[in-house]
Coordinates of C-alpha atoms and ligand atoms in Angstrom, one line a residue:
X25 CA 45.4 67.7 136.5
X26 CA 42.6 65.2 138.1
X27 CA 40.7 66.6 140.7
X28 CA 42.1 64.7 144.3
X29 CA 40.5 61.6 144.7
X30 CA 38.5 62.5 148.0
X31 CA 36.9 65.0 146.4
X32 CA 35.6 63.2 143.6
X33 CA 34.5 60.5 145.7
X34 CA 32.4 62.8 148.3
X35 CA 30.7 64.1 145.4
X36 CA 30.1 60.7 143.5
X37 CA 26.6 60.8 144.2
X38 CA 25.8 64.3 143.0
X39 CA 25.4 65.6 139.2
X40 CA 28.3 66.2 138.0
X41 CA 27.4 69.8 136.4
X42 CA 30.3 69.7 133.9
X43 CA 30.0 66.2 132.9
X44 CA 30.5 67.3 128.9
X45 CA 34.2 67.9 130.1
X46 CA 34.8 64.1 130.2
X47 CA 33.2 63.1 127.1
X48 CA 34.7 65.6 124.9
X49 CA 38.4 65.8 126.1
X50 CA 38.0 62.0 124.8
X51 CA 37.6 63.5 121.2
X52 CA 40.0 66.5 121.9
X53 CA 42.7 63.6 122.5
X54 CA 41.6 62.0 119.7
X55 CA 42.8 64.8 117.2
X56 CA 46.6 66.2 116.7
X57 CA 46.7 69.1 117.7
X58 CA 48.5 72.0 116.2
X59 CA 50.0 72.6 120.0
X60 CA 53.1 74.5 120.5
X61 CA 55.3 72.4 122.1
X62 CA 58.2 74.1 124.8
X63 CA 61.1 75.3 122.6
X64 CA 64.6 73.7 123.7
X65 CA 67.9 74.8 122.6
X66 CA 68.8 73.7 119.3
X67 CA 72.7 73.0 120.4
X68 CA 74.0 72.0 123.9
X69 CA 73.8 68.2 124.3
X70 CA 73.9 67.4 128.0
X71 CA 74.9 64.0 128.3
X72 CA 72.4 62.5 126.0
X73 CA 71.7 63.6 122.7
X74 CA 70.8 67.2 121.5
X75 CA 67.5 67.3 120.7
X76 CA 67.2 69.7 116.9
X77 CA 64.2 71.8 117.7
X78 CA 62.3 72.2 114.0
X79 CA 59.1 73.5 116.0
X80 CA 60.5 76.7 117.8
X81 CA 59.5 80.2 116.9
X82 CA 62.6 81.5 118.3
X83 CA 63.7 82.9 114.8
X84 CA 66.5 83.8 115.8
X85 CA 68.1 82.4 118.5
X86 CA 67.4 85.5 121.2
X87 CA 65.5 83.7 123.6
X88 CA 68.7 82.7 125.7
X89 CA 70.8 85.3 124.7
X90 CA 73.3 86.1 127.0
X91 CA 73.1 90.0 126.8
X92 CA 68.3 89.5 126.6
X93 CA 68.9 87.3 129.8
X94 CA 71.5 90.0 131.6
X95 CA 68.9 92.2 130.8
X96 CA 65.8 90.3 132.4
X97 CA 67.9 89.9 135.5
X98 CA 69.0 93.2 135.8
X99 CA 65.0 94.5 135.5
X100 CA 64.3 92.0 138.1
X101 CA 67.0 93.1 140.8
X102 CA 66.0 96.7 140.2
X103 CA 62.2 97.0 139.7
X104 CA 61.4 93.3 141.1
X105 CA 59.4 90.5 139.1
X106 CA 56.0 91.6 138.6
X107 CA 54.3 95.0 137.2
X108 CA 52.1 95.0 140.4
X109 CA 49.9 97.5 138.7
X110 CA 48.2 99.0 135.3
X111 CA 49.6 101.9 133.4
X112 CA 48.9 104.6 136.2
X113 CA 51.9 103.5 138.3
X114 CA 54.3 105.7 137.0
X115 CA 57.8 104.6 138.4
X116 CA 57.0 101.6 136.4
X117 CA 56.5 103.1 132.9
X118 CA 59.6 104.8 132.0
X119 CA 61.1 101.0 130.7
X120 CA 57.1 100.4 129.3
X121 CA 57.4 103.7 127.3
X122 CA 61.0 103.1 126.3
X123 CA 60.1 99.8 124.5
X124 CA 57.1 101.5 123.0
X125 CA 59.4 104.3 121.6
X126 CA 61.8 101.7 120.2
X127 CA 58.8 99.5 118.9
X128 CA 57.9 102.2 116.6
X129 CA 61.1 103.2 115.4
X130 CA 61.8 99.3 114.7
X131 CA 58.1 99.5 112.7
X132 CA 59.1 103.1 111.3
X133 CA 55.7 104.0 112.7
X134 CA 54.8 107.3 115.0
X135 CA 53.7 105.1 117.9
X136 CA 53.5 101.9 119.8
X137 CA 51.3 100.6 122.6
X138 CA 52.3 97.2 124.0
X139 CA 50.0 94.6 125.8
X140 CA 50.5 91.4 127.6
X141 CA 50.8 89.4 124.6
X142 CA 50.3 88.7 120.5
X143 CA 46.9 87.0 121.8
X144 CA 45.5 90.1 124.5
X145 CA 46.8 92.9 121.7
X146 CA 44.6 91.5 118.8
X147 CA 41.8 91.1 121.4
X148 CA 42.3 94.6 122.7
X149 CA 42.7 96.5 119.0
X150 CA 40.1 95.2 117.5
X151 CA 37.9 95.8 120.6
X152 CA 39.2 99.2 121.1
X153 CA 38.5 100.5 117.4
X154 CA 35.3 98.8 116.1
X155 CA 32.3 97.8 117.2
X156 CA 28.3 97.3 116.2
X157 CA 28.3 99.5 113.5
X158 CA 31.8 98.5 111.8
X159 CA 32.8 95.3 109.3
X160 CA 36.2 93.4 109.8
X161 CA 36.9 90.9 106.6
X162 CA 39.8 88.8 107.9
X163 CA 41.0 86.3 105.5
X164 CA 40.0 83.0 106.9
X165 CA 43.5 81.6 108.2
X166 CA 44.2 84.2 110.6
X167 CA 44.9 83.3 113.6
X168 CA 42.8 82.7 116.0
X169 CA 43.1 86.4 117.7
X170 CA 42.6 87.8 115.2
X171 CA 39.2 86.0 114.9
X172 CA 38.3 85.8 118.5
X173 CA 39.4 90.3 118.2
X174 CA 36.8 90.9 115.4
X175 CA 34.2 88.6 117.0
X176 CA 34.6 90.2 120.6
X177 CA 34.3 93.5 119.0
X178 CA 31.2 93.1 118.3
X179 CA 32.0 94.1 114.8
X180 CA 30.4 92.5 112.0
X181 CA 33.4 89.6 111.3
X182 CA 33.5 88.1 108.0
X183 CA 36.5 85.7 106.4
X184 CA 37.1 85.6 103.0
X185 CA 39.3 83.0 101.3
X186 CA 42.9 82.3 102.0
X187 CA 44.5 85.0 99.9
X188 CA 41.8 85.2 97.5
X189 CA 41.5 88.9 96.3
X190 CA 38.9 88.8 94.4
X191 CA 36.5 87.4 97.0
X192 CA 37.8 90.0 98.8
X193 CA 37.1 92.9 96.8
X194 CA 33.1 91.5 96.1
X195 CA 33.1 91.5 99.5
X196 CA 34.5 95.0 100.1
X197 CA 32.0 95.7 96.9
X198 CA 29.1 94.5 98.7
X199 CA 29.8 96.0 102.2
X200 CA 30.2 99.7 100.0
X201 CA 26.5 99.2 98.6
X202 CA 24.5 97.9 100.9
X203 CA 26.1 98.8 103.8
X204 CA 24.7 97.5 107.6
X205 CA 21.5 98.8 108.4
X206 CA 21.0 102.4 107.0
X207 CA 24.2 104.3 106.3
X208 CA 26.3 102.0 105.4
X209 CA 29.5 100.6 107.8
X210 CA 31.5 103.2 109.6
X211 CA 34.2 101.2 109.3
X212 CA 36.0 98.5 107.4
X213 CA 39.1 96.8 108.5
X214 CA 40.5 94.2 106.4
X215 CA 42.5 91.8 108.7
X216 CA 45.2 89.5 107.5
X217 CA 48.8 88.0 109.4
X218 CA 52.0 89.1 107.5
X219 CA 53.1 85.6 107.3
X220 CA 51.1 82.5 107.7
X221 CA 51.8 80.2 110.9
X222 CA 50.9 76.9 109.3
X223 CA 52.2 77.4 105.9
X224 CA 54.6 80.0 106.1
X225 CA 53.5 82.0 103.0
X226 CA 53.5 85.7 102.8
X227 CA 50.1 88.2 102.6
X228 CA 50.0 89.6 99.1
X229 CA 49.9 93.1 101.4
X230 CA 50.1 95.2 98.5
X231 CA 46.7 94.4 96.6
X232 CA 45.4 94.2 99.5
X233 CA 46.4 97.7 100.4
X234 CA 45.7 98.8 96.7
X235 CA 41.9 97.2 97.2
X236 CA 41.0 98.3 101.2
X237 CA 42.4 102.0 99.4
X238 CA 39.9 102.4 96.6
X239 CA 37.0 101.0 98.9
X240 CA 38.3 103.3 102.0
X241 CA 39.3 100.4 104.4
X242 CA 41.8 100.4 106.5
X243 CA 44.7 97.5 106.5
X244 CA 45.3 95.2 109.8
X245 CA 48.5 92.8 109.5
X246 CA 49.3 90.5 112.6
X247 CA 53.2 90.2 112.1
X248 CA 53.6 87.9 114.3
X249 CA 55.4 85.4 112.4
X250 CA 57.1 88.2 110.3
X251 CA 58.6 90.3 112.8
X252 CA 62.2 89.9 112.7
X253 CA 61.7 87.5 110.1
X254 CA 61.0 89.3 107.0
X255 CA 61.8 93.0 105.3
X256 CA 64.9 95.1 106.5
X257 CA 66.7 93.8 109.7
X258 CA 63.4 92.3 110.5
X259 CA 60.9 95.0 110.3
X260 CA 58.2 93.2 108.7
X261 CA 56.1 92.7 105.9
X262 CA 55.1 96.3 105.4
X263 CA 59.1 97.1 105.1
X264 CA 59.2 94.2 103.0
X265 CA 56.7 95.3 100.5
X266 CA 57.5 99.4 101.8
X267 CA 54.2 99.9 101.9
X268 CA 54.5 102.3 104.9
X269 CA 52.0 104.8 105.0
X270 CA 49.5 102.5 103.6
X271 CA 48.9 99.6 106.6
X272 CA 47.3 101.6 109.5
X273 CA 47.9 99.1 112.5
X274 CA 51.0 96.3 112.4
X275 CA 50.2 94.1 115.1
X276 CA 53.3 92.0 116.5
X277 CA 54.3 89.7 119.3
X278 CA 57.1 89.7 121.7
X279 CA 57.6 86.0 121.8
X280 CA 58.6 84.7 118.8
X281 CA 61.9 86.4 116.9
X282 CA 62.3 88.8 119.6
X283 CA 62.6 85.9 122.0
X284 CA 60.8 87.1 124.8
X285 CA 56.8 87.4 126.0
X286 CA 54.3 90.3 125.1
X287 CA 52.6 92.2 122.2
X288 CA 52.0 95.1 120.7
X289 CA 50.2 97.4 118.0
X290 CA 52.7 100.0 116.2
X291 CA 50.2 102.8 114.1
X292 CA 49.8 106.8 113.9
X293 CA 49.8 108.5 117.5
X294 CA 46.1 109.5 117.5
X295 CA 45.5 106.0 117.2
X296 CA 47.8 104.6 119.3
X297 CA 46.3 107.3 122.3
X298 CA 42.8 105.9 121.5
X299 CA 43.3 102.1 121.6
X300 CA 45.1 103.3 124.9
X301 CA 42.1 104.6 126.3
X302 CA 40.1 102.0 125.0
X303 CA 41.3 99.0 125.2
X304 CA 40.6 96.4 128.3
X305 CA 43.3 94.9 128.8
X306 CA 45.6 98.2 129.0
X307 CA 42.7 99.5 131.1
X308 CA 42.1 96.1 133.0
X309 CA 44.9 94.2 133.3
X310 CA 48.6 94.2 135.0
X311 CA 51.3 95.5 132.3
X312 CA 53.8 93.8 130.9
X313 CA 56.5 93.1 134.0
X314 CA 59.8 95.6 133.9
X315 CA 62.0 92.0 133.5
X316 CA 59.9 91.1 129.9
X317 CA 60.5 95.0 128.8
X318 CA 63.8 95.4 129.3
X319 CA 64.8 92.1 127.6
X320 CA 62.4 92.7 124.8
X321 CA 64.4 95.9 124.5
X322 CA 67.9 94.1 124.5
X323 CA 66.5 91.8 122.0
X324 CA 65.7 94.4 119.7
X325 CA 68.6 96.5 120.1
X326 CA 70.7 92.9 119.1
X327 CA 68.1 92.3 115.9
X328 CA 69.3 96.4 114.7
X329 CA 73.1 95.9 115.4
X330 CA 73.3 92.4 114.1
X331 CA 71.9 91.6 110.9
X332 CA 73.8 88.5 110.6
X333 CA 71.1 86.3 112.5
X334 CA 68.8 87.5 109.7
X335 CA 71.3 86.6 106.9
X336 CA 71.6 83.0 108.8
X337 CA 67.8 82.2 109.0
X338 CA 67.4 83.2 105.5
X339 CA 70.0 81.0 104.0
X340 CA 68.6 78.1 106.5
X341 CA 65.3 78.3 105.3
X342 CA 66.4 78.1 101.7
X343 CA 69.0 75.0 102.4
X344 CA 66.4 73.2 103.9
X345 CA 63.4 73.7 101.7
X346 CA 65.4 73.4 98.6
X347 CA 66.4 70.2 100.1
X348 CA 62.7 68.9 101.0
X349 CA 61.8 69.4 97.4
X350 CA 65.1 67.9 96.1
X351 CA 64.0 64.9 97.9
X352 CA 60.8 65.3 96.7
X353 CA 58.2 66.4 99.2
X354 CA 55.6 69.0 98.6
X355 CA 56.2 72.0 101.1
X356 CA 53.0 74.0 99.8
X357 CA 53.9 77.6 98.7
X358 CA 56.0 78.0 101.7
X359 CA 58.4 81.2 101.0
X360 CA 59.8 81.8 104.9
X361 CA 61.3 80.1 107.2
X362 CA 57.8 78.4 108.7
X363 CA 58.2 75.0 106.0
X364 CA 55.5 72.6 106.0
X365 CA 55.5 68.9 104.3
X366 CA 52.4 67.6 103.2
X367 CA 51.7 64.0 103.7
X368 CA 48.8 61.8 102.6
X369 CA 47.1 61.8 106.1
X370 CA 46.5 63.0 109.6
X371 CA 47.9 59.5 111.1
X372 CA 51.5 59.5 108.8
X373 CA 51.8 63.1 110.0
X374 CA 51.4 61.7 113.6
X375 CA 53.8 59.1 113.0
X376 CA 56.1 60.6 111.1
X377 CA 56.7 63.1 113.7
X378 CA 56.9 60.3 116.4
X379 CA 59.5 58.6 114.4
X380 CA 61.6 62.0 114.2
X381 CA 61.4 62.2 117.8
X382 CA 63.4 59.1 118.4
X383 CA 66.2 60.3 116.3
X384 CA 66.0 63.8 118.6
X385 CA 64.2 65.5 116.3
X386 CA 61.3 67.3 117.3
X387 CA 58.5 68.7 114.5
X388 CA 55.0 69.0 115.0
X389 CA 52.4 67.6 113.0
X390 CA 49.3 69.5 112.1
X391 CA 45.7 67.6 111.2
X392 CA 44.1 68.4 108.2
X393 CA 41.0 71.0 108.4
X394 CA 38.4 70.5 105.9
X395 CA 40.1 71.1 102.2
X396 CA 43.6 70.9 103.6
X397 CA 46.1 68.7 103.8
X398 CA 48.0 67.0 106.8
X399 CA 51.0 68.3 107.3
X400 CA 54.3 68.3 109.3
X401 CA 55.5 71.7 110.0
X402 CA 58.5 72.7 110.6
X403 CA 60.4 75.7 111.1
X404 CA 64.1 76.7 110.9
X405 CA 65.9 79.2 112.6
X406 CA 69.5 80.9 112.7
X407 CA 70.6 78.9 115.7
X408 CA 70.7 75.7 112.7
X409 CA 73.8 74.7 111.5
X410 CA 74.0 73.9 107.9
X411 CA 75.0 70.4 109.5
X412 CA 72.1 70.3 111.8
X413 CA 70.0 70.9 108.8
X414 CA 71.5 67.8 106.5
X415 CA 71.4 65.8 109.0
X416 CA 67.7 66.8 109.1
X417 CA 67.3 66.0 105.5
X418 CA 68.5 63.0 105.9
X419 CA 66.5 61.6 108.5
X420 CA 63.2 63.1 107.0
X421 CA 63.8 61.6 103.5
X422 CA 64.8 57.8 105.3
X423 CA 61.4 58.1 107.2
X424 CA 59.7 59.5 104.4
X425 CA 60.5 56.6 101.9
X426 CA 59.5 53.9 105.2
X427 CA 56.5 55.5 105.4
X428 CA 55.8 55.6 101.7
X429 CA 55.7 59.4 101.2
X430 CA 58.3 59.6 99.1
X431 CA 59.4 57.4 96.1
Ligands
LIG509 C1 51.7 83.6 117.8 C2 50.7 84.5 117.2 C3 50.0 85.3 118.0 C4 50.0 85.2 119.5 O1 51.2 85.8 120.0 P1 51.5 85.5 121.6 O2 52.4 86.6 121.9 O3 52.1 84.2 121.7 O4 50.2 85.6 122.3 C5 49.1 86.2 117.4 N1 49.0 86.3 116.1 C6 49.7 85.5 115.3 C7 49.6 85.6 113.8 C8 50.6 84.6 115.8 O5 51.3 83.8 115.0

């Protein structure tokens, strides 16, 4: 939004005191962004085409679910639209404790605490349960809350590489000897996401477990892109690997699978009660309003009773990935339902996805960092048809060969 013209005008004379705004959005345009774009249903054509969404995290189809939309209205016309308040006003916790219950049942864990979203509860954990005289190793493609969580903690934050185990355990090695000052660290967490975001591979959880064990660490994995997604009915990557017991805090999101908005951290009870008393944004900040709650509930409820949706993303993901490769593009060591397709530069990702766009299809491309390449990502969901799908391949592998990316 530009600031209204009179104003920038009456001030034309004086320093602008945030002139390095202009300069640098410049760049920041310059760059393809890795932006989530709004999610649109994947069906329903009205009047023109329907456009196939291959850049939603709605997993599985929940976000416009007629039973998790009944349920957000019927939260609104009984408890209004906002919270109003933290966690002291009590009329509005029963729901708030409800979906923490269920939370932990869904995560088999003893407790839940939830926050305003994936983003606020990795800022609030990691703030809540180390600090100056702890060590968080995160592996270096976390996401960014996780990051910005061990950073703000005041923690010392170190990344090792991308699923490398052994720089992992040097670095566990080293922190055990010499320690931070005198006495050696505390505490270590070792930070990692259940599933990658940009490449959609899996955390190998269980050396990881098997290493933070034998050098007393305890396990973080941000589940965002795994809850509902992977393990039994959806329960993650610690069901998935049944490594319960052994990951102390399973961070997730309300947003993506479950469809709806908010996050949470699923552990033991003491710990649960202490990040509770500790964290600022539960101490700080309005909760979670009673409409998000109640259809986060709904939605989870659904993900139990209906495996189905699960079965369907499943076989989605494998139709379409086995048809990228069949056609001959590299999808990395993609093994869920997040599927990206490397491409030879920054610019064909860019174009490629501009070309899907005019043929309604809508995937986002993602700039290479330093030592990685360009990619389109894409992600399939159970709301896909298997026709949706081919005619997806299709398209991709007729734009792929115009754009010289495949032979
Ligand atoms: C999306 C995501 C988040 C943020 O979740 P929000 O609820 O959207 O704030 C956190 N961690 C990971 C790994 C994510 O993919």
């Amino acid at each position: 939004m530009r600031a209204p013209q009179g104003d920038r005008e009456r001030h034309a004379s004086r320093v602008d005191p945030l002139a390095h705004v202009d300069a640098e959005i410049i760049a920041l345009d310059a760059v393809a962004h890795a932006i989530e774009e709004p999610s649109e249903s994947t069906g329903a054509a009205e009047g023109r085409r329907a456009t196939l969404n291959l850049s939603s995290n709605d997993y599985l189809g929940l976000r416009d679910h007629p039973l998790v939309r009944q349920a957000a209205i019927a939260a609104i016309e009984r408890y209004g639209v906002g919270a109003a308040a933290g966690r002291n006003a009590a009329e509005r916790t029963d729901l708030h404790e409800e979906l923490e219950a269920r939370l932990a049942a869904f995560k088999r864990a003893e407790a839940a605490l939830t926050f305003q979203s994936g983003f606020v509860t990795n800022l609030g954990t990691f703030s809540a349960l180390v600090g100056g005289s702890d060590l968080v190793l995160y592996d270096e493609l976390s996401h960014a809350s996780t990051i910005d969580g061990a950073r703000l903690s005041g923690a010392t934050a170190r990344a090792f590489a991308h699923r490398d185990l052994a720089q992992l355990e040097q670095r566990l090695r080293e922190a055990r000897v010499r320690g931070s000052t005198d006495g050696g660290y505390r505490s270590i967490l070792v930070a990692t996401d259940g599933v990658f975001g940009m490449d959609g591979e899996i955390a190998p959880l269980p050396e990881i477990c098997a290493l933070a064990e034998r050098y007393e660490a305890a396990v973080v994995v941000d589940d965002a892109h795994a809850t509902g997604v992977l393990g039994t009915n959806g329960r993650g990557s610690v069901d998935h690997f049944g490594l319960y017991g052994r990951v102390q805090l399973q961070i997730g999101t309300l947003s993506k699978a479950i469809g709806v908005f908010g996050g949470f951290v699923a552990s033991e009870q003491r710990i649960r009660d202490y990040i509770a008393r500790r964290a600022r944004p539960v101490l700080y900040s309005t909760l979670l309003p009673p409409a998000l709650v109640a259809a986060s509930l709904a939605a989870i409820e659904l993900i139990e009773r209906e495996p189905a949706r699960l079965q369907r993303l499943w076989s989605n993901a494998r139709r379409f990935r086995d048809g990228l490769k069949r056609l001959g593009f590299d999808t990395g060591s993609s093994e869920t339902p997040i599927v990206p397709i490397l491409l030879s530069s920054a610019d064909a990702a860019r174009r490629f996805s501009r070309r899907l766009r005019r043929e309604a299809i809508r995937a986002q491309p993602v700039a290479s960092a330093p030592a990685r390449r360009a990619r389109l990502r894409t992600i399939v969901t159970a709301s896909h048809s298997p026709a949706d799908l081919d005619r997806a391949l299709q398209v991709i592998e007729r734009i792929g060969r115009e754009l010289g990316e495949v032979g």
